[in-house]
Amino acid sequence: MKAILVTGGAGFIGSHLAESLLKNGHNVIIIDNFNDYYDPTIKRNNILEIKKTMNNLQIEEGKFIIYEGDIRDQKLVDNVFSENKIDMVIHLAAMAGVRYSIEQPKYYVDVNVNGTLNLLEACRLHHVNKFIFASSSSLYGNNKKVPFSELDSVDNPISPYAATKKSGEVLCHTYYHLYDISCACLRFFTVYGPRQRPDLAIHKFTNLILQDKMIPFYGDGTTERDYTYIDDIIDGITKTIQWISKEDKKYDIFNLGESKTISLAMMVKTIENTLGKKAKLNIMPMQPGDVQRTFSDISKAKKILQYNPTTKFEHGIKQFIEWKLKNR
């Protein structure tokens, strides 16, 4: 069993991952700054859910440690590594969201690039040689070839957020090459499910429909996303842990998606059908930084990691809405 540092561990993906790691017997250390990009109470509730799971499974408290702080704080990061024997870092913490990154590019670079550099430096100095980095499908921009493959060029990002994720992958490769740190960069494709961030479309639209408010509907409804259910993402990360834990030094990039696209119009219709309630559409122009489609080629992850997503979109939406109705 390992001691695993999860940055951003109080967030949507991070809290699910922390629960899964604890269930599998690992020790989990979390760094999270509980910032106000969305209501910090949501993250604190996620931590309570983790602790509830620990109580139910009788997992001892000492196996779960939380540090409240910022990954840009070099002293804090060094303390975390000094105070714990860490075997692996899973770096999920980031300023997320394409649109906000267009308004605050310097902030995104500071958090996502300098924060990642701090963590890689701490790994180098404290001899931690396993690092999993949460990258993003946004790197592919308006890639003309579909589905998107890890071999496709990602040299033309169309948002500061995407550019910071590309920078993170490049930093990972540099530390792999120079300092023998094995790195896996996971390009997540539109993750959804219980605890999803409230600013993301599925959660936001569900909220607005329940409140009889208009939803912002960008474009003509033909934009497509490769929606990936949270359980499938956690399974992909778990299989990456197994892959990277082998002793040989390695660096690689993997798409983690469903490899199936759902249009904006179909996404809204699926939520309507599940809620039994019609949406009111406020039709608006496409937004800068938004892409026409995301669509993952997951053949590499299937072959190397044995990654195999199984959750159909309709079932995932049902699971999300059941959770949402219990947590309004």
Coordinates of C-alpha atoms in Angstrom, one line a residue:
M1 CA 0.0 0.0 0.0
K2 CA 1.2 3.5 -0.8
A3 CA 1.1 7.0 0.7
I4 CA -0.3 9.1 -2.1
L5 CA -0.5 12.9 -2.2
V6 CA -3.6 14.1 -4.1
T7 CA -3.6 17.9 -4.9
G8 CA -7.0 19.3 -5.3
G9 CA -8.3 16.4 -3.3
A10 CA -11.4 18.2 -1.9
G11 CA -12.7 18.9 -5.4
F12 CA -15.0 16.9 -7.7
I13 CA -12.6 14.4 -9.1
G14 CA -10.2 14.6 -6.2
S15 CA -12.7 13.6 -3.5
H16 CA -13.9 10.6 -5.5
L17 CA -10.3 9.6 -6.0
A18 CA -9.4 10.0 -2.3
E19 CA -12.3 7.7 -1.4
S20 CA -11.3 5.1 -3.9
L21 CA -7.7 5.2 -2.7
L22 CA -8.7 4.8 0.9
K23 CA -11.0 1.9 0.1
N24 CA -8.0 0.2 -1.6
G25 CA -5.9 0.5 1.5
H26 CA -3.7 3.5 0.6
N27 CA -2.8 6.4 2.9
V28 CA -4.0 9.7 1.4
I29 CA -2.6 13.2 1.9
I30 CA -4.6 16.1 0.4
I31 CA -3.5 19.6 -0.4
D32 CA -6.4 21.9 -1.2
N33 CA -6.8 25.7 -0.8
F34 CA -10.7 25.6 -0.8
N35 CA -10.7 28.7 -2.9
D36 CA -13.8 30.6 -3.9
Y37 CA -13.9 29.9 -7.6
Y38 CA -17.1 28.2 -6.5
D39 CA -18.7 28.0 -3.0
P40 CA -16.0 26.5 -0.7
T41 CA -18.7 24.8 1.3
I42 CA -19.1 22.4 -1.6
K43 CA -15.5 21.2 -1.1
R44 CA -15.9 21.0 2.6
N45 CA -19.0 18.8 2.1
N46 CA -16.9 16.6 -0.2
I47 CA -14.4 16.1 2.7
L48 CA -17.3 15.2 5.0
E49 CA -18.4 12.5 2.4
I50 CA -14.9 11.1 2.5
K51 CA -14.9 10.9 6.3
K52 CA -18.3 9.3 6.2
T53 CA -17.0 6.6 3.9
M54 CA -14.0 6.1 6.2
N55 CA -16.4 5.7 9.2
N56 CA -18.6 3.3 7.4
L57 CA -15.6 1.1 6.3
Q58 CA -13.8 1.6 9.7
I59 CA -10.8 3.1 8.1
E60 CA -8.5 4.6 10.8
E61 CA -8.3 8.4 10.8
G62 CA -4.5 8.5 10.5
K63 CA -4.7 7.2 6.9
F64 CA -6.2 10.5 5.8
I65 CA -4.4 13.9 6.2
I66 CA -5.5 17.3 4.9
Y67 CA -3.3 20.3 4.4
E68 CA -5.3 23.5 3.6
G69 CA -3.1 25.6 1.5
D70 CA -2.0 26.7 -2.0
I71 CA 0.3 24.7 -4.3
R72 CA 2.1 27.9 -5.2
D73 CA 3.2 28.2 -1.5
Q74 CA 6.7 26.6 -1.8
K75 CA 7.2 26.4 2.0
L76 CA 3.8 24.6 2.5
V77 CA 4.6 22.1 -0.3
D78 CA 8.0 21.4 1.2
N79 CA 6.5 20.9 4.6
V80 CA 4.0 18.4 3.2
F81 CA 6.8 16.4 1.6
S82 CA 9.1 16.7 4.7
E83 CA 6.3 15.5 7.1
N84 CA 5.1 12.5 5.1
K85 CA 6.8 9.6 3.3
I86 CA 5.1 10.1 0.0
D87 CA 5.3 7.4 -2.7
M88 CA 3.4 9.1 -5.5
V89 CA 1.8 12.4 -6.4
I90 CA -1.5 12.7 -8.3
H91 CA -1.7 16.3 -9.3
L92 CA -5.4 17.4 -9.9
A93 CA -5.2 20.9 -8.4
A94 CA -5.7 23.7 -10.9
M95 CA -7.6 26.8 -11.9
A96 CA -10.2 25.2 -14.2
G97 CA -12.5 26.6 -16.8
V98 CA -11.8 27.9 -20.3
R99 CA -13.9 31.1 -20.2
Y100 CA -12.6 32.4 -16.9
S101 CA -9.0 31.8 -18.1
I102 CA -9.6 34.2 -20.9
E103 CA -10.4 36.9 -18.3
Q104 CA -7.5 36.0 -15.9
P105 CA -4.7 34.5 -18.0
K106 CA -1.9 35.5 -15.6
Y107 CA -3.7 34.0 -12.6
Y108 CA -4.1 30.7 -14.6
V109 CA -0.4 30.6 -15.5
D110 CA 0.6 31.3 -11.9
V111 CA -1.5 28.5 -10.4
N112 CA -1.3 25.9 -13.1
V113 CA 2.3 26.3 -14.3
N114 CA 4.1 27.6 -11.2
G115 CA 2.1 25.3 -8.9
T116 CA 2.9 22.3 -11.0
L117 CA 6.6 23.3 -11.1
N118 CA 6.6 23.6 -7.2
L119 CA 5.3 20.0 -7.0
L120 CA 7.8 18.6 -9.5
E121 CA 10.6 20.3 -7.7
A122 CA 9.4 18.9 -4.3
C123 CA 9.4 15.4 -6.0
R124 CA 13.0 16.0 -7.2
L125 CA 14.2 17.2 -3.8
H126 CA 12.4 14.5 -1.8
H127 CA 13.1 11.6 -4.2
V128 CA 9.5 10.9 -5.1
N129 CA 9.7 9.4 -8.6
K130 CA 6.0 8.8 -9.5
F131 CA 3.9 11.7 -10.7
I132 CA 0.4 11.6 -12.4
F133 CA -0.7 14.9 -13.9
A134 CA -4.3 15.8 -14.7
S135 CA -4.3 17.3 -18.2
S136 CA -7.2 18.1 -20.4
S137 CA -8.9 17.5 -23.7
S138 CA -8.9 21.3 -24.2
L139 CA -5.3 20.9 -25.5
Y140 CA -6.7 19.6 -28.8
G141 CA -8.5 22.9 -29.6
N142 CA -10.4 22.8 -32.8
N143 CA -8.6 19.7 -34.0
K144 CA -9.9 18.8 -37.5
K145 CA -9.2 15.1 -37.2
V146 CA -11.5 13.0 -35.0
P147 CA -11.3 11.2 -32.8
F148 CA -8.4 13.0 -31.0
S149 CA -5.3 10.9 -30.6
E150 CA -2.4 11.5 -28.3
L151 CA -0.2 11.6 -31.5
D152 CA -2.1 14.7 -32.8
S153 CA -0.4 18.1 -32.5
V154 CA -1.4 20.1 -29.5
D155 CA 0.7 23.1 -30.4
N156 CA -2.3 25.5 -31.1
P157 CA -4.3 25.9 -27.8
I158 CA -7.2 28.3 -28.1
S159 CA -7.4 29.3 -24.4
P160 CA -5.0 30.2 -21.6
Y161 CA -6.3 27.2 -19.6
A162 CA -5.4 24.8 -22.4
A163 CA -2.0 26.5 -22.8
T164 CA -1.3 26.0 -19.1
K165 CA -2.2 22.3 -19.3
K166 CA 0.2 21.9 -22.3
S167 CA 2.9 23.6 -20.2
G168 CA 2.3 21.1 -17.4
E169 CA 2.8 18.2 -19.8
V170 CA 6.1 19.7 -21.0
L171 CA 7.3 20.3 -17.5
C172 CA 6.5 16.7 -16.6
H173 CA 8.6 15.5 -19.6
T174 CA 11.5 17.7 -18.6
Y175 CA 11.5 16.3 -15.0
Y176 CA 11.2 12.7 -16.4
H177 CA 14.2 13.3 -18.7
L178 CA 16.5 15.1 -16.3
Y179 CA 15.5 13.7 -12.9
D180 CA 14.1 10.2 -13.6
I181 CA 10.6 11.0 -12.4
S182 CA 8.1 8.7 -14.1
C183 CA 5.2 10.8 -15.3
A184 CA 1.7 10.0 -16.7
C185 CA -0.3 12.9 -18.2
L186 CA -4.0 12.1 -18.3
R187 CA -6.1 14.1 -20.7
F188 CA -9.6 14.1 -19.2
F189 CA -12.6 14.5 -21.5
T190 CA -15.6 16.4 -19.9
V191 CA -16.0 14.6 -16.6
Y192 CA -19.5 14.5 -15.0
G193 CA -21.4 12.8 -12.2
P194 CA -22.2 13.3 -8.5
R195 CA -20.3 16.2 -6.9
Q196 CA -19.6 17.8 -10.3
R197 CA -18.6 21.4 -10.1
P198 CA -21.6 23.7 -10.2
D199 CA -20.2 25.9 -13.0
L200 CA -20.0 22.9 -15.4
A201 CA -22.8 22.7 -18.0
I202 CA -24.6 19.5 -16.8
H203 CA -24.8 20.7 -13.2
K204 CA -25.5 24.3 -14.1
F205 CA -28.3 23.4 -16.6
T206 CA -29.9 21.0 -14.1
N207 CA -30.0 23.7 -11.4
L208 CA -31.5 26.2 -13.8
I209 CA -34.2 23.8 -15.1
L210 CA -35.2 22.9 -11.5
Q211 CA -35.5 26.6 -10.8
D212 CA -37.6 27.3 -13.9
K213 CA -34.8 29.7 -15.1
M214 CA -33.4 30.1 -18.6
I215 CA -30.3 28.2 -19.5
P216 CA -27.5 29.8 -21.6
F217 CA -27.5 27.7 -24.9
Y218 CA -24.5 28.6 -27.0
G219 CA -24.7 28.2 -30.7
D220 CA -27.2 26.0 -32.6
G221 CA -26.9 22.9 -30.3
T222 CA -24.6 20.9 -32.6
T223 CA -21.4 21.3 -30.5
E224 CA -20.4 17.9 -29.2
R225 CA -18.6 16.7 -26.1
D226 CA -17.2 13.4 -25.1
Y227 CA -18.8 13.1 -21.7
T228 CA -17.0 10.8 -19.3
Y229 CA -18.6 9.5 -16.1
I230 CA -16.6 10.0 -12.8
D231 CA -16.4 6.3 -12.1
D232 CA -14.8 5.6 -15.4
I233 CA -12.2 8.4 -14.8
I234 CA -11.4 7.0 -11.3
D235 CA -10.9 3.6 -12.9
G236 CA -8.6 5.1 -15.4
I237 CA -6.5 6.8 -12.7
T238 CA -6.4 3.6 -10.7
K239 CA -5.1 1.7 -13.7
T240 CA -2.5 4.5 -14.3
I241 CA -1.3 4.0 -10.7
Q242 CA -0.8 0.3 -11.4
W243 CA 1.0 1.1 -14.7
I244 CA 3.3 3.8 -13.2
S245 CA 4.1 1.8 -10.1
K246 CA 6.2 -0.7 -12.1
E247 CA 9.9 0.0 -11.5
D248 CA 11.0 1.1 -15.0
K249 CA 11.2 4.9 -15.7
K250 CA 8.5 6.1 -18.0
Y251 CA 6.7 9.1 -19.5
D252 CA 3.4 8.9 -21.4
I253 CA 0.2 10.7 -22.3
F254 CA -3.2 9.0 -22.3
N255 CA -6.7 10.1 -23.3
L256 CA -9.4 9.2 -20.7
G257 CA -12.8 9.6 -22.3
E258 CA -15.9 7.7 -23.3
S259 CA -15.0 7.8 -27.0
K260 CA -18.5 8.8 -27.9
T261 CA -19.9 12.3 -28.5
I262 CA -23.1 13.9 -27.3
S263 CA -24.4 17.1 -28.8
L264 CA -25.4 20.1 -26.7
A265 CA -29.0 19.6 -27.9
M266 CA -29.0 15.9 -26.9
M267 CA -27.4 16.7 -23.5
V268 CA -30.2 19.1 -22.7
K269 CA -32.8 16.7 -23.9
T270 CA -31.4 13.9 -21.7
I271 CA -31.6 16.1 -18.6
E272 CA -35.1 17.1 -19.5
N273 CA -36.2 13.5 -20.0
T274 CA -34.6 12.5 -16.7
L275 CA -36.1 15.4 -14.7
G276 CA -39.4 15.2 -16.5
K277 CA -39.2 19.0 -17.0
K278 CA -38.6 21.2 -20.1
A279 CA -35.7 23.6 -20.3
K280 CA -36.1 27.3 -21.2
L281 CA -33.4 28.2 -23.7
N282 CA -31.6 31.5 -23.9
I283 CA -29.9 31.0 -27.3
M284 CA -26.6 32.8 -27.5
P285 CA -23.6 33.0 -29.9
M286 CA -20.6 30.6 -29.5
Q287 CA -18.1 31.8 -26.9
P288 CA -14.4 32.6 -27.5
G289 CA -12.3 29.6 -26.5
D290 CA -15.1 27.1 -26.9
V291 CA -14.4 24.2 -29.3
Q292 CA -16.8 22.6 -31.8
R293 CA -16.3 19.1 -30.4
T294 CA -14.2 16.9 -28.2
F295 CA -13.9 13.2 -29.1
S296 CA -11.3 10.8 -27.6
D297 CA -9.4 8.0 -29.2
I298 CA -8.9 5.8 -26.2
S299 CA -7.2 2.9 -28.0
K300 CA -3.9 3.6 -26.4
A301 CA -5.3 3.7 -22.9
K302 CA -7.2 0.5 -23.6
K303 CA -4.1 -1.3 -24.8
I304 CA -1.6 0.0 -22.2
L305 CA -3.7 0.6 -19.1
Q306 CA -6.6 -1.8 -19.9
Y307 CA -8.9 1.3 -19.4
N308 CA -12.4 0.4 -20.4
P309 CA -15.2 3.0 -19.7
T310 CA -18.6 1.3 -19.2
T311 CA -21.1 4.1 -18.2
K312 CA -23.7 5.0 -20.8
F313 CA -24.5 8.8 -20.9
E314 CA -28.2 8.2 -20.0
H315 CA -27.3 6.2 -17.0
G316 CA -24.6 8.7 -15.9
I317 CA -27.1 11.5 -16.1
K318 CA -29.6 9.5 -14.0
Q319 CA -27.0 8.9 -11.3
F320 CA -26.0 12.6 -11.3
I321 CA -29.7 13.8 -11.1
E322 CA -30.5 11.3 -8.3
W323 CA -27.5 12.7 -6.3
K324 CA -28.5 16.3 -7.2
L325 CA -32.1 15.9 -6.0
K326 CA -30.8 14.5 -2.7
N327 CA -28.4 17.4 -2.3
R328 CA -30.3 20.5 -3.3

